[in-house]
XYZ file of C-alpha atoms in Angstrom:
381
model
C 1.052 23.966 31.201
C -1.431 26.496 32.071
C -2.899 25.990 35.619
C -6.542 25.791 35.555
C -8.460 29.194 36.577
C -11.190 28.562 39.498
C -13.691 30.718 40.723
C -13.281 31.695 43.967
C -15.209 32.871 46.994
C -12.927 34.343 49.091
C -13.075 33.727 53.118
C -15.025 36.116 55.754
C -13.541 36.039 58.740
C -14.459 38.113 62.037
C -11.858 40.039 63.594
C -12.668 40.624 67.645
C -11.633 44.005 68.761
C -11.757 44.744 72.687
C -12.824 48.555 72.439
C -14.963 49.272 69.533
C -17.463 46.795 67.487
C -15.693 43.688 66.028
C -14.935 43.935 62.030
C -15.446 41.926 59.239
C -12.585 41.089 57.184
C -12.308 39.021 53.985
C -9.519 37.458 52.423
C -8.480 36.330 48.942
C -6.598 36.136 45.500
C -5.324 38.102 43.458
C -3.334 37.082 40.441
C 0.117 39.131 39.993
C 1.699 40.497 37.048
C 4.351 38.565 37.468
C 2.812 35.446 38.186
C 1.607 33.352 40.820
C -1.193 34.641 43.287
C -1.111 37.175 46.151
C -2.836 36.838 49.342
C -5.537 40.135 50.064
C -7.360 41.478 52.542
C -9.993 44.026 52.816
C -11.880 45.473 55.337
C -15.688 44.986 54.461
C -17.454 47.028 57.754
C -18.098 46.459 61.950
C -20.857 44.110 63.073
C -22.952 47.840 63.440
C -23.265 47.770 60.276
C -23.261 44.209 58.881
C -24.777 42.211 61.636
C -24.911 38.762 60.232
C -22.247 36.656 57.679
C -24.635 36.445 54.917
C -25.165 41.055 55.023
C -21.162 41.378 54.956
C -21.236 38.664 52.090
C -23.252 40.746 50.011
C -21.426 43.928 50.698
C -18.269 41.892 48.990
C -20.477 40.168 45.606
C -19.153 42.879 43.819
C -15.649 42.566 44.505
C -15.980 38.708 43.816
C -17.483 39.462 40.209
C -14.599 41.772 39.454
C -12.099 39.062 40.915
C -13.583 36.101 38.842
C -14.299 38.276 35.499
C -12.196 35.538 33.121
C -13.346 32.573 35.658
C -15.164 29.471 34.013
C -19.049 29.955 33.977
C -19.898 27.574 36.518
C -20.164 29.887 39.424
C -23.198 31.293 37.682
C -25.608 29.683 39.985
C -24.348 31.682 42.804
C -24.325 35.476 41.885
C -27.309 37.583 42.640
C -28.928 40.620 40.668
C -28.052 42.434 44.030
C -24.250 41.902 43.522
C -24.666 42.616 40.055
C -26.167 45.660 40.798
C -23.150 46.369 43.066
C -20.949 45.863 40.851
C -22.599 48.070 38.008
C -22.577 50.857 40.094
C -18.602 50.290 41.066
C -17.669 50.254 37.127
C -20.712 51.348 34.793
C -22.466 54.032 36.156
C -22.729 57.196 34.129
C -20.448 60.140 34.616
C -23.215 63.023 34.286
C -23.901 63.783 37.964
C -27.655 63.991 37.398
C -27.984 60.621 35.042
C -26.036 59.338 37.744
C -28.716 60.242 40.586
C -31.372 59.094 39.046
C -29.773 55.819 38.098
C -28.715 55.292 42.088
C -32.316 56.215 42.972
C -33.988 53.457 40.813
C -31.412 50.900 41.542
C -31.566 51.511 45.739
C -34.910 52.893 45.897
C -37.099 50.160 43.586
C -34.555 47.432 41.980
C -32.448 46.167 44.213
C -34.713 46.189 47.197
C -37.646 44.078 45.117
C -35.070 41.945 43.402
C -31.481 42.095 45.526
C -32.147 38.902 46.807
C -32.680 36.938 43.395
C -30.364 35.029 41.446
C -29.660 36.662 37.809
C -31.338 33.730 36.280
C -34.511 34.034 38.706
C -35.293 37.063 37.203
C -37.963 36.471 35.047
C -39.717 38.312 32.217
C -43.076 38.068 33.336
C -41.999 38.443 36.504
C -40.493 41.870 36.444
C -43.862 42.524 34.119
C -46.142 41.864 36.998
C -44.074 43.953 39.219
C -44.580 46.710 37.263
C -48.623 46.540 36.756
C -48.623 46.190 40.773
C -46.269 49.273 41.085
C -47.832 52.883 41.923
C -45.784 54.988 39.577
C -46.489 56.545 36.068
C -45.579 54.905 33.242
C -43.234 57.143 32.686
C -41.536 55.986 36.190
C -41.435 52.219 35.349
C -40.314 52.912 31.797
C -37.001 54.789 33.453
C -36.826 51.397 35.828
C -36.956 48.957 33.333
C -34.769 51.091 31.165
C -32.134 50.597 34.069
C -32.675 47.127 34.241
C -32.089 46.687 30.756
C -28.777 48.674 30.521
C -27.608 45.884 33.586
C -28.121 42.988 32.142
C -26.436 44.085 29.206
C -23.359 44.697 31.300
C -24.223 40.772 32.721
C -24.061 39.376 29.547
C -20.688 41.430 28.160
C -19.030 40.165 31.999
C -20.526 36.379 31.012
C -22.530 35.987 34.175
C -25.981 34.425 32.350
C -26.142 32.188 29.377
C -29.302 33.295 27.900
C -28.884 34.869 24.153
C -31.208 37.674 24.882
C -31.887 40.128 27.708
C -34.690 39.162 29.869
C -35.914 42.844 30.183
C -36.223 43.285 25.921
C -39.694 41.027 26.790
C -40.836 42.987 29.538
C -44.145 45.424 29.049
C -44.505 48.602 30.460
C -48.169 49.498 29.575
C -48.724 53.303 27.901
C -45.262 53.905 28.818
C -45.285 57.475 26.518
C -48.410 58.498 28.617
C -48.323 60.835 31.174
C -51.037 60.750 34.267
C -51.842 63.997 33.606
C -51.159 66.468 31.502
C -48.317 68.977 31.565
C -49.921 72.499 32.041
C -49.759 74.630 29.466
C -49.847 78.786 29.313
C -51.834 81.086 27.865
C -50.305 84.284 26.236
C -52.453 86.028 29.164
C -51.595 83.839 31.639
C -47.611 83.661 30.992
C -47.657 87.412 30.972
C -49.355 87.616 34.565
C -46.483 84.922 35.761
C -43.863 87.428 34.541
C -45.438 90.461 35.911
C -44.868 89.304 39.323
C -40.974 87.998 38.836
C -38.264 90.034 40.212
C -34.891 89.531 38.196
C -32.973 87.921 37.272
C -35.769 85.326 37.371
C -37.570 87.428 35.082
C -35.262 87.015 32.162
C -34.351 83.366 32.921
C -38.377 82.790 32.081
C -38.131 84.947 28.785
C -35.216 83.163 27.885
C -37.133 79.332 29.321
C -40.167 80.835 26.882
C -38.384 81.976 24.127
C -35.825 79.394 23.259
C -37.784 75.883 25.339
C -34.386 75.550 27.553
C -34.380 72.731 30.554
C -33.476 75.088 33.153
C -29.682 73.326 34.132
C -29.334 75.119 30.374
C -30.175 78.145 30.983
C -28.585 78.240 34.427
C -25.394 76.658 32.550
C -24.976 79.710 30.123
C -22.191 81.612 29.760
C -21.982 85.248 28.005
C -19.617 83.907 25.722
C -22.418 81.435 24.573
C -24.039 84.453 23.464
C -22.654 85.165 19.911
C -24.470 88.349 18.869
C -23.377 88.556 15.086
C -24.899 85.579 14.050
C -27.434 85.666 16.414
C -27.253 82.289 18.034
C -26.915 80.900 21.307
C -24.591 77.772 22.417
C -25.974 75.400 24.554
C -23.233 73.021 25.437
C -23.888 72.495 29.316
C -25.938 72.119 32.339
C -25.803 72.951 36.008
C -27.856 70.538 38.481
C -27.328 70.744 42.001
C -24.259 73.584 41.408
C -22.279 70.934 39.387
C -21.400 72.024 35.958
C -21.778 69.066 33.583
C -22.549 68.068 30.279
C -26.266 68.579 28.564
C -28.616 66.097 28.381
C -27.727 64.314 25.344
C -25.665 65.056 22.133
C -28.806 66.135 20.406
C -28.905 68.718 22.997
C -25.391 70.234 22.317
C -26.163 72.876 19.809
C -27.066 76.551 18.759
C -30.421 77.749 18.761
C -31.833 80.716 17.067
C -31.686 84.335 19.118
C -34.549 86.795 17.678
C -33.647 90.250 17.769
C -36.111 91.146 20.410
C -34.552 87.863 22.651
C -31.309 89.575 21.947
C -32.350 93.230 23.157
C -33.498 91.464 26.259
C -30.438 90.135 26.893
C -28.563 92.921 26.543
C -30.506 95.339 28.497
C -30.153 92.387 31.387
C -26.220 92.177 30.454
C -26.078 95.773 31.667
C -27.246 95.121 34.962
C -25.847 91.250 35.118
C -23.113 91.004 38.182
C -19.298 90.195 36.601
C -17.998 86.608 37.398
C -15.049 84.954 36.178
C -17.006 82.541 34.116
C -19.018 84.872 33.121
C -22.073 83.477 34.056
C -25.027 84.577 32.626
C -27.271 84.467 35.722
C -25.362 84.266 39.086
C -26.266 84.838 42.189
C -24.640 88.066 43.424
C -23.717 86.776 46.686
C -21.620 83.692 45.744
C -20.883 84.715 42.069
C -22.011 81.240 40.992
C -25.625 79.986 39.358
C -28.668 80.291 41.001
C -29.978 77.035 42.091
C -33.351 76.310 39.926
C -35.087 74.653 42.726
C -34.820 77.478 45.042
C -36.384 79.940 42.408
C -39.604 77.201 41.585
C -40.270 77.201 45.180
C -39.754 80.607 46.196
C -41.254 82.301 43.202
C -42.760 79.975 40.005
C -44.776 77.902 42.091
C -46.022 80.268 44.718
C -46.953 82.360 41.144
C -48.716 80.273 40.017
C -51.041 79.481 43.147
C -51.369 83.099 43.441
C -52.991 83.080 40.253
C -55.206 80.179 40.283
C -53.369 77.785 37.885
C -51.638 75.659 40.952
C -48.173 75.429 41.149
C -45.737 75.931 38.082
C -42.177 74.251 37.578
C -39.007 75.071 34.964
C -40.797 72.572 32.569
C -43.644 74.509 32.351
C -42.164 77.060 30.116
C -40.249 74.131 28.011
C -44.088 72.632 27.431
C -45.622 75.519 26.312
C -42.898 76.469 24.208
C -43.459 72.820 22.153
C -46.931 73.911 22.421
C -46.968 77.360 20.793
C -44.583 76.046 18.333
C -47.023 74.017 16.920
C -49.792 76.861 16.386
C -47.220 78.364 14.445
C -47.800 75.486 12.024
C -44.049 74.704 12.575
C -42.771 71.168 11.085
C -42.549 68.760 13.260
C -38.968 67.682 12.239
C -38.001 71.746 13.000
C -39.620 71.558 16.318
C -37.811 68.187 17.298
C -34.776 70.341 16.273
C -35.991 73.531 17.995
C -36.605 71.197 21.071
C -33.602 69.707 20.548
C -34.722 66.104 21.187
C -33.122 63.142 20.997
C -35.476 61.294 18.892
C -38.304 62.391 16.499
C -40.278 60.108 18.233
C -40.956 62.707 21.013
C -42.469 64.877 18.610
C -43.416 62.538 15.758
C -41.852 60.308 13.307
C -40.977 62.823 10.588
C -37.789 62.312 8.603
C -35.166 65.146 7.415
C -33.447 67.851 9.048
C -34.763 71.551 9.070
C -32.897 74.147 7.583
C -31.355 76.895 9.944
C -33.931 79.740 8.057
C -37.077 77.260 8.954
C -36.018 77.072 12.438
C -35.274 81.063 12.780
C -38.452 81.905 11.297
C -40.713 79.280 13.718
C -38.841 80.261 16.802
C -39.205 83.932 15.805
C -42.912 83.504 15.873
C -42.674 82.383 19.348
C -40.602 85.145 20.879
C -42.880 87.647 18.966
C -45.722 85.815 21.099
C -43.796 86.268 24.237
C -42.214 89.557 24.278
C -45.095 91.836 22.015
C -47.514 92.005 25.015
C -45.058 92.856 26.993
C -43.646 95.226 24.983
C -47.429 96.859 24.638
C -47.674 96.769 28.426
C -44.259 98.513 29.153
């Protein structure tokens, strides 16, 4: 017969050391493949850091989750949204390096500090509501928080730690959560061309390319020459640089080719002449360590001071990606070819019109953007 599985809680002991801080050390089960149970330890941390039982207790609510994962519900009473965070972060978090940070961020910077201390079943739909009508962030901000919240629960319910049918966070309001406190700045023909004027490169054609094509910047810092396929005329966006790590882009949605324009292409050649080899083949590296620029260092050494300069306050990457949306629509573009052109995940961020745009609708409305961009210049030259 079976023996009966328990939840356990494992022992914290404290282990006295004569020449450094004394250690916390905690002891328990684990089952082994071939039967029977095995006696562990683990070292949680020194009294530095973990000063009292209950702080090193926490530090191991993750490890007793994992430990009691097919243990009888019972123990329910007993886990915190703290050690489920823990635990989410040990197993779940995403791989992407920058969905990752700002996952962490939301989790140790707003979630776990407000709500660590609860028990999963304490945390209560209105609750977590009023929290976020108190909280001074956008919309935008509490939307990506709750979003987080969400996605953990959902992980609490697959690991059985709460009985409720439905997540506690599906109830919970975040007021004009699509609004933005202000809005996003948008150029001027006039004014883009002044912003350019005063770029040395290869900053110069990374903002032609942000203008022409409505890149993120880890895109365009991501590209590759071999991206670049000049017969058809098309560019490959299949990854992203944040931080100097090379990752995936934002979303599969994102993943795709997007229209070159003959004058975008010229551009790119004439800057391909003059681009420094790599072994990637990066498209824009820095000379001196053969590897991507960082795109923070170029906002604040260049696009934002740029922008001050001329009167419009300071300018970011996302600038560019606005105004692109923006001069899209006074082509008279569809919206369902701009979602495409943008390359968003849902139509909702553009609006909620069905169908996919053919490859000629999308060349022709992007073509009347780079025509926007580089004919000035091309007057001015």
């Amino acid at each position: 017969m079976k023996s009966r599985a328990y939840y356990q809680f494992g022992s914290l002991t404290l282990k006295k050391r004569e020449k450094s801080a004394d250690v916390w050390e905690f002891r328990y089960y684990e089952d082994a493949a071939t039967g029977g149970r095995t006696r562990k330890a683990l070292f949680v941390g020194t009294t530095d850091k973990y000063k009292t039982e209950a702080q090193a207790r926490k530090a191991v609510e993750a490890i007793l989750l994992k430990l009691n994962a097919e243990k009888p519900m019972h123990h329910l009473g007993t886990v915190t949204f703290g050690g489920l965070c823990d635990r989410y972060i040990a197993e779940e978090l995403p791989e992407r390096y920058s969905t990752r940070k700002s996952y962490l961020s939301n989790i140790n910077l707003h979630i776990k500090p407000r709500w660590g201390e609860y028990l999963i079943e304490a945390v209560r739909p209105m609750a977590v509501e009023g929290w976020f009508k108190e909280m001074d962030k956008s919309p935008k901000t509490k939307a990506h928080i709750r979003s987080v919240m969400h996605v953990i629960f959902e992980c609490a319910a697959r690991w059985e730690l709460f009985n409720e049918r439905r997540n506690p966070i599906e109830m919970v309001r975040v007021k004009d959560s699509t609004k933005r406190r202000k809005r996003p700045m948008i150029l001027t023909n006039d004014t883009f061309d002044a912003v350019l004027a005063g770029l040395p490169e290869p900053f110069r054609t990374m903002v032609v390319v942000a203008q022409c094509l409505g890149l993120r910047v880890s895109e365009i810092t991501g590209l590759q020459w071999g991206d670049l396929d000049t017969e058809r005329r098309q560019l490959l966006v299949q990854r992203s640089i944040v931080n100097g790590r090379v990752d995936d882009v934002k979303t599969e949605y994102s993943h795709d080719h997007v229209p070159i324009h003959e004058s975008l292409l010229e551009v790119l050649l004439a800057w391909s002449e003059q681009c420094p080899e790599t072994e990637e083949g990066w498209m824009f590296p820095n000379p001196l360590s053969s590897k991507p620029y960082y795109s923070t260092e170029i906002q604040k050494r260049y696009l934002k001071p740029a922008g001050i300069k001329l009167g419009l306050g300071p300018i970011g990457w996302h600038t560019f990606r606005h105004t692109y949306r923006s001069w899209l629509d006074e082509t008279g573009a569809p919206m369902k070819v701009q979602q495409e052109l943008m390359r968003h995940a849902s139509i909702q961020t553009t609006m909620n019109v069905y169908g996919q745009a053919m490859p000629e609708s999308k060349r022709e409305a992007n073509g009347k953007v780079v025509t926007m961009v580089l004919k000035p210049l091309r007057a001015s030259a």
